[in-house]
Amino acid sequence: MDSALPPQVCAQLCRRPCYCPWVPPRCPRGSPLVLDGCGCCKICARRLGEPCDFLHVCDQNQGLVCDYSSAPAGTGGTCNFEDDEEGCEVNGRIYREGEVFQPSCKIQCHCLDGGFNCVPLCREDVRLPTPDCPYPRRVEIPGKCCPEWICEAQEQHLLRDARAAAGAGSPVPRYPCQEWSTEWSACSATCGLGFATRVSNQNRYCRLETQRRLCMATPCPALPAAFPARGRGGRL
């Protein structure tokens, strides 16, 4: 994949002594400063998929080499993984195939087949109101990555609701409200009217609550007709 140049060609490309700019270039994120192919001046290493040649080298720390296999003769190549190994790029950084990484403390990702799959590291549990904690609320804790549940005092709960009601009709949360809800439960009655329930925060306060709605699985069958009265001469 990487093609070595003959010594005479290298001598033509590399001038001695080296003449380099006084100020090194400012590289984009994920591209370190490295020596060029002549070993003279510092340049920004080329990243995955970027053009490369003898002077403009690829980032070897990421396992990249200059691939000339698909380039016409006499032209430059493209930075690629050695042995055609696939990888993925996230926020300007390249990860190797099979590598596990964390873009933030809240998610963990796995580089696979040129893409990546991520799973949350913070628990997405639901805490319903209970007698000992009637007003649970999930808040961000300073110094901790994942939000935690707290039991808000009734006075604080009423004060927060009063401030929200005194606003412009609908409260403006301090953070975007991510809507969440469970599936509706099965109908409480096998026939006729019943109730279905779910837990959801789709309300004006973005607060978890148990919601109910009417439901009807199937109509109830008609009651059977009364047995006809037996005659006097009837037999049991």
CSV table of N, CA and C in Angstrom, one decimal, residues 7-97:
chain,number,residue,atom,x,y,z
A,7,PRO,N,16.1,6.5,-3.9
A,7,PRO,CA,16.9,7.5,-3.3
A,7,PRO,C,17.1,8.7,-4.1
A,8,GLN,N,17.3,8.5,-5.5
A,8,GLN,CA,17.5,9.7,-6.3
A,8,GLN,C,16.3,10.6,-6.3
A,9,VAL,N,15.1,10.1,-6.3
A,9,VAL,CA,13.9,10.9,-6.3
A,9,VAL,C,13.8,11.6,-4.9
A,10,CYS,N,14.1,11.0,-3.8
A,10,CYS,CA,14.1,11.6,-2.5
A,10,CYS,C,15.0,12.8,-2.5
A,11,ALA,N,16.2,12.6,-3.1
A,11,ALA,CA,17.2,13.7,-3.1
A,11,ALA,C,16.7,14.9,-3.9
A,12,GLN,N,15.9,14.7,-4.9
A,12,GLN,CA,15.4,15.8,-5.7
A,12,GLN,C,14.3,16.5,-4.9
A,13,LEU,N,13.5,15.8,-4.1
A,13,LEU,CA,12.4,16.4,-3.4
A,13,LEU,C,12.9,17.1,-2.1
A,14,CYS,N,13.9,16.6,-1.5
A,14,CYS,CA,14.4,17.1,-0.2
A,14,CYS,C,15.6,18.0,-0.5
A,15,ARG,N,15.5,19.3,-0.1
A,15,ARG,CA,16.6,20.2,-0.3
A,15,ARG,C,17.3,20.3,1.0
A,16,ARG,N,18.6,20.4,0.9
A,16,ARG,CA,19.4,20.6,2.1
A,16,ARG,C,20.2,21.9,1.9
A,17,PRO,N,20.4,22.7,2.9
A,17,PRO,CA,19.7,22.6,4.2
A,17,PRO,C,18.2,22.9,4.2
A,18,CYS,N,17.6,22.5,5.3
A,18,CYS,CA,16.1,22.7,5.3
A,18,CYS,C,15.8,24.2,5.5
A,19,TYR,N,14.7,24.6,4.8
A,19,TYR,CA,14.2,26.0,4.9
A,19,TYR,C,12.7,25.8,5.3
A,20,CYS,N,12.5,26.2,6.6
A,20,CYS,CA,11.1,26.0,7.2
A,20,CYS,C,10.6,27.3,7.6
A,21,PRO,N,9.3,27.5,7.6
A,21,PRO,CA,8.7,28.8,8.2
A,21,PRO,C,9.0,28.9,9.7
A,22,TRP,N,9.2,30.2,10.1
A,22,TRP,CA,9.5,30.4,11.6
A,22,TRP,C,8.4,29.9,12.5
A,23,VAL,N,7.2,30.1,12.1
A,23,VAL,CA,6.0,29.7,12.9
A,23,VAL,C,5.4,28.4,12.4
A,24,PRO,N,5.4,27.4,13.2
A,24,PRO,CA,4.7,26.1,12.7
A,24,PRO,C,3.3,26.3,12.4
A,25,PRO,N,2.7,25.5,11.5
A,25,PRO,CA,1.3,25.7,11.2
A,25,PRO,C,0.4,25.3,12.3
A,26,ARG,N,-0.8,25.9,12.3
A,26,ARG,CA,-1.8,25.5,13.3
A,26,ARG,C,-2.7,24.4,12.7
A,27,CYS,N,-2.7,23.3,13.4
A,27,CYS,CA,-3.3,22.1,12.8
A,27,CYS,C,-4.7,22.0,13.3
A,28,PRO,N,-5.6,21.5,12.5
A,28,PRO,CA,-7.0,21.2,13.0
A,28,PRO,C,-7.0,20.1,14.1
A,29,ARG,N,-8.1,20.1,14.8
A,29,ARG,CA,-8.2,19.1,15.9
A,29,ARG,C,-8.1,17.7,15.4
A,30,GLY,N,-7.2,16.9,16.1
A,30,GLY,CA,-7.0,15.5,15.7
A,30,GLY,C,-5.9,15.4,14.7
A,31,SER,N,-5.2,16.4,14.3
A,31,SER,CA,-4.1,16.4,13.4
A,31,SER,C,-2.8,16.9,14.1
A,32,PRO,N,-1.9,16.0,14.5
A,32,PRO,CA,-0.7,16.5,15.2
A,32,PRO,C,0.3,17.0,14.3
A,33,LEU,N,1.3,17.8,14.9
A,33,LEU,CA,2.5,18.2,14.2
A,33,LEU,C,3.5,17.1,14.0
A,34,VAL,N,3.9,16.9,12.8
A,34,VAL,CA,4.9,15.8,12.5
A,34,VAL,C,5.9,16.4,11.5
A,35,LEU,N,7.1,15.7,11.4
A,35,LEU,CA,8.1,16.1,10.4
A,35,LEU,C,7.6,15.6,9.0
A,36,ASP,N,7.9,16.4,8.0
A,36,ASP,CA,7.5,16.0,6.7
A,36,ASP,C,8.3,14.8,6.2
A,37,GLY,N,8.1,14.4,5.0
A,37,GLY,CA,8.7,13.2,4.5
A,37,GLY,C,10.2,13.3,4.4
A,38,CYS,N,10.7,14.5,4.3
A,38,CYS,CA,12.2,14.8,4.2
A,38,CYS,C,12.8,14.8,5.6
A,39,GLY,N,12.0,14.9,6.6
A,39,GLY,CA,12.5,15.0,8.0
A,39,GLY,C,13.0,16.4,8.3
A,40,CYS,N,12.5,17.4,7.6
A,40,CYS,CA,12.9,18.8,7.8
A,40,CYS,C,12.0,19.6,8.6
A,41,CYS,N,10.8,19.9,8.0
A,41,CYS,CA,9.9,20.9,8.6
A,41,CYS,C,8.7,20.2,9.2
A,42,LYS,N,8.1,20.9,10.2
A,42,LYS,CA,6.9,20.3,10.9
A,42,LYS,C,5.7,20.7,10.1
A,43,ILE,N,4.9,19.7,9.8
A,43,ILE,CA,3.6,19.9,9.1
A,43,ILE,C,2.5,19.2,9.9
A,44,CYS,N,1.3,19.5,9.4
A,44,CYS,CA,0.1,18.9,10.0
A,44,CYS,C,-0.1,17.5,9.4
A,45,ALA,N,-0.1,16.5,10.2
A,45,ALA,CA,-0.3,15.1,9.7
A,45,ALA,C,-1.6,15.0,9.0
A,46,ARG,N,-1.6,14.3,7.9
A,46,ARG,CA,-2.9,14.1,7.2
A,46,ARG,C,-3.7,13.0,7.8
A,47,ARG,N,-5.0,13.2,7.8
A,47,ARG,CA,-6.0,12.3,8.5
A,47,ARG,C,-6.6,11.4,7.5
A,48,LEU,N,-7.5,10.5,8.0
A,48,LEU,CA,-8.1,9.5,7.2
A,48,LEU,C,-8.9,10.1,6.1
A,49,GLY,N,-8.6,9.6,4.8
A,49,GLY,CA,-9.3,10.1,3.7
A,49,GLY,C,-8.7,11.3,3.0
A,50,GLU,N,-7.7,12.0,3.7
A,50,GLU,CA,-7.1,13.2,3.1
A,50,GLU,C,-6.0,12.8,2.1
A,51,PRO,N,-5.7,13.7,1.1
A,51,PRO,CA,-4.6,13.4,0.2
A,51,PRO,C,-3.3,13.4,0.8
A,52,CYS,N,-2.3,12.6,0.3
A,52,CYS,CA,-1.0,12.5,0.9
A,52,CYS,C,0.0,12.3,-0.3
A,53,ASP,N,1.3,12.5,0.1
A,53,ASP,CA,2.3,12.1,-0.9
A,53,ASP,C,3.6,12.0,0.0
A,54,PHE,N,4.8,12.0,-0.7
A,54,PHE,CA,6.0,11.8,0.0
A,54,PHE,C,6.3,12.8,1.1
A,55,LEU,N,6.0,14.1,0.7
A,55,LEU,CA,6.2,15.2,1.7
A,55,LEU,C,5.1,15.3,2.7
A,56,HIS,N,3.9,15.2,2.3
A,56,HIS,CA,2.7,15.3,3.2
A,56,HIS,C,2.3,13.9,3.7
A,57,VAL,N,2.8,13.6,4.9
A,57,VAL,CA,2.7,12.3,5.4
A,57,VAL,C,1.4,12.1,6.2
A,58,CYS,N,1.0,10.9,6.4
A,58,CYS,CA,-0.2,10.6,7.2
A,58,CYS,C,0.1,10.4,8.7
A,59,ASP,N,-0.9,10.5,9.5
A,59,ASP,CA,-0.7,10.3,11.0
A,59,ASP,C,-0.5,8.9,11.3
A,60,GLN,N,0.8,8.5,11.5
A,60,GLN,CA,1.1,7.2,11.9
A,60,GLN,C,0.6,6.7,13.2
A,61,ASN,N,0.4,7.7,14.1
A,61,ASN,CA,-0.1,7.4,15.5
A,61,ASN,C,-1.5,6.7,15.4
A,62,GLN,N,-2.2,7.1,14.3
A,62,GLN,CA,-3.5,6.5,14.1
A,62,GLN,C,-3.5,5.3,13.2
A,63,GLY,N,-2.3,4.8,12.9
A,63,GLY,CA,-2.1,3.6,12.0
A,63,GLY,C,-2.4,3.9,10.6
A,64,LEU,N,-2.2,5.2,10.1
A,64,LEU,CA,-2.5,5.5,8.7
A,64,LEU,C,-1.3,5.5,7.9
A,65,VAL,N,-1.4,5.1,6.6
A,65,VAL,CA,-0.3,5.1,5.7
A,65,VAL,C,-0.9,5.7,4.4
A,66,CYS,N,0.0,6.2,3.5
A,66,CYS,CA,-0.4,6.8,2.3
A,66,CYS,C,-0.7,5.6,1.2
A,67,ASP,N,-1.9,5.5,0.8
A,67,ASP,CA,-2.4,4.4,0.0
A,67,ASP,C,-2.4,4.9,-1.5
A,68,TYR,N,-1.5,4.3,-2.3
A,68,TYR,CA,-1.4,4.7,-3.7
A,68,TYR,C,-2.1,3.7,-4.6
A,69,SER,N,-2.8,2.7,-4.0
A,69,SER,CA,-3.3,1.6,-4.8
A,69,SER,C,-4.4,2.1,-5.8
A,70,SER,N,-5.2,3.1,-5.5
A,70,SER,CA,-6.2,3.5,-6.3
A,70,SER,C,-5.9,4.9,-7.0
A,71,ALA,N,-4.7,5.3,-6.9
A,71,ALA,CA,-4.3,6.6,-7.5
A,71,ALA,C,-3.6,6.3,-8.9
A,72,PRO,N,-3.8,7.2,-9.9
A,72,PRO,CA,-3.0,7.0,-11.1
A,72,PRO,C,-1.5,7.2,-10.9
A,73,ALA,N,-0.7,6.6,-11.8
A,73,ALA,CA,0.7,6.7,-11.6
A,73,ALA,C,1.2,8.1,-11.7
A,74,GLY,N,2.1,8.4,-10.7
A,74,GLY,CA,2.7,9.8,-10.7
A,74,GLY,C,1.9,10.8,-9.9
A,75,THR,N,0.8,10.4,-9.3
A,75,THR,CA,0.0,11.3,-8.5
A,75,THR,C,0.1,10.8,-7.0
A,76,GLY,N,-0.5,11.7,-6.1
A,76,GLY,CA,-0.5,11.3,-4.7
A,76,GLY,C,-1.5,10.3,-4.4
A,77,GLY,N,-1.5,9.9,-3.1
A,77,GLY,CA,-2.4,8.9,-2.6
A,77,GLY,C,-3.4,9.4,-1.6
A,78,THR,N,-4.0,8.5,-0.9
A,78,THR,CA,-5.0,8.9,0.2
A,78,THR,C,-4.6,8.2,1.5
A,79,CYS,N,-4.8,8.9,2.5
A,79,CYS,CA,-4.5,8.3,3.9
A,79,CYS,C,-5.5,7.2,4.2
A,80,ASN,N,-5.0,6.1,4.5
A,80,ASN,CA,-5.9,4.9,4.8
A,80,ASN,C,-5.3,4.1,5.9
A,81,PHE,N,-6.1,3.2,6.5
A,81,PHE,CA,-5.5,2.3,7.4
A,81,PHE,C,-4.7,1.2,6.7
A,82,GLU,N,-3.7,0.7,7.4
A,82,GLU,CA,-2.9,-0.3,6.8
A,82,GLU,C,-3.7,-1.6,6.7
A,83,ASP,N,-3.4,-2.3,5.6
A,83,ASP,CA,-4.1,-3.6,5.4
A,83,ASP,C,-5.6,-3.4,5.3
A,84,ASP,N,-6.0,-2.2,4.8
A,84,ASP,CA,-7.5,-1.9,4.5
A,84,ASP,C,-8.3,-2.1,5.8
A,85,GLU,N,-7.7,-1.9,6.9
A,85,GLU,CA,-8.5,-2.0,8.2
A,85,GLU,C,-9.5,-0.8,8.3
A,86,GLU,N,-10.7,-1.1,8.6
A,86,GLU,CA,-11.7,0.0,8.7
A,86,GLU,C,-11.6,0.6,10.1
A,87,GLY,N,-12.0,1.9,10.2
A,87,GLY,CA,-12.1,2.6,11.4
A,87,GLY,C,-13.2,3.6,11.4
A,88,CYS,N,-13.3,4.4,12.4
A,88,CYS,CA,-14.3,5.4,12.4
A,88,CYS,C,-13.7,6.7,13.0
A,89,GLU,N,-14.3,7.8,12.6
A,89,GLU,CA,-13.8,9.2,13.1
A,89,GLU,C,-15.0,9.8,13.8
A,90,VAL,N,-14.7,10.3,15.0
A,90,VAL,CA,-15.6,11.0,15.9
A,90,VAL,C,-15.0,12.2,16.4
A,91,ASN,N,-15.6,13.4,16.2
A,91,ASN,CA,-15.1,14.7,16.6
A,91,ASN,C,-13.6,14.9,16.3
A,92,GLY,N,-13.3,14.5,15.0
A,92,GLY,CA,-11.9,14.8,14.5
A,92,GLY,C,-10.9,13.8,15.0
A,93,ARG,N,-11.3,12.8,15.8
A,93,ARG,CA,-10.4,11.8,16.2
A,93,ARG,C,-10.7,10.4,15.6
A,94,ILE,N,-9.7,9.7,15.2
A,94,ILE,CA,-9.9,8.4,14.5
A,94,ILE,C,-9.7,7.2,15.5
A,95,TYR,N,-10.6,6.3,15.5
A,95,TYR,CA,-10.6,5.1,16.3
A,95,TYR,C,-10.4,3.9,15.5
A,96,ARG,N,-9.7,2.9,16.0
A,96,ARG,CA,-9.4,1.7,15.2
A,96,ARG,C,-10.6,0.8,15.3
A,97,GLU,N,-10.7,-0.1,14.3
A,97,GLU,CA,-11.7,-1.1,14.3
A,97,GLU,C,-11.7,-1.9,15.6
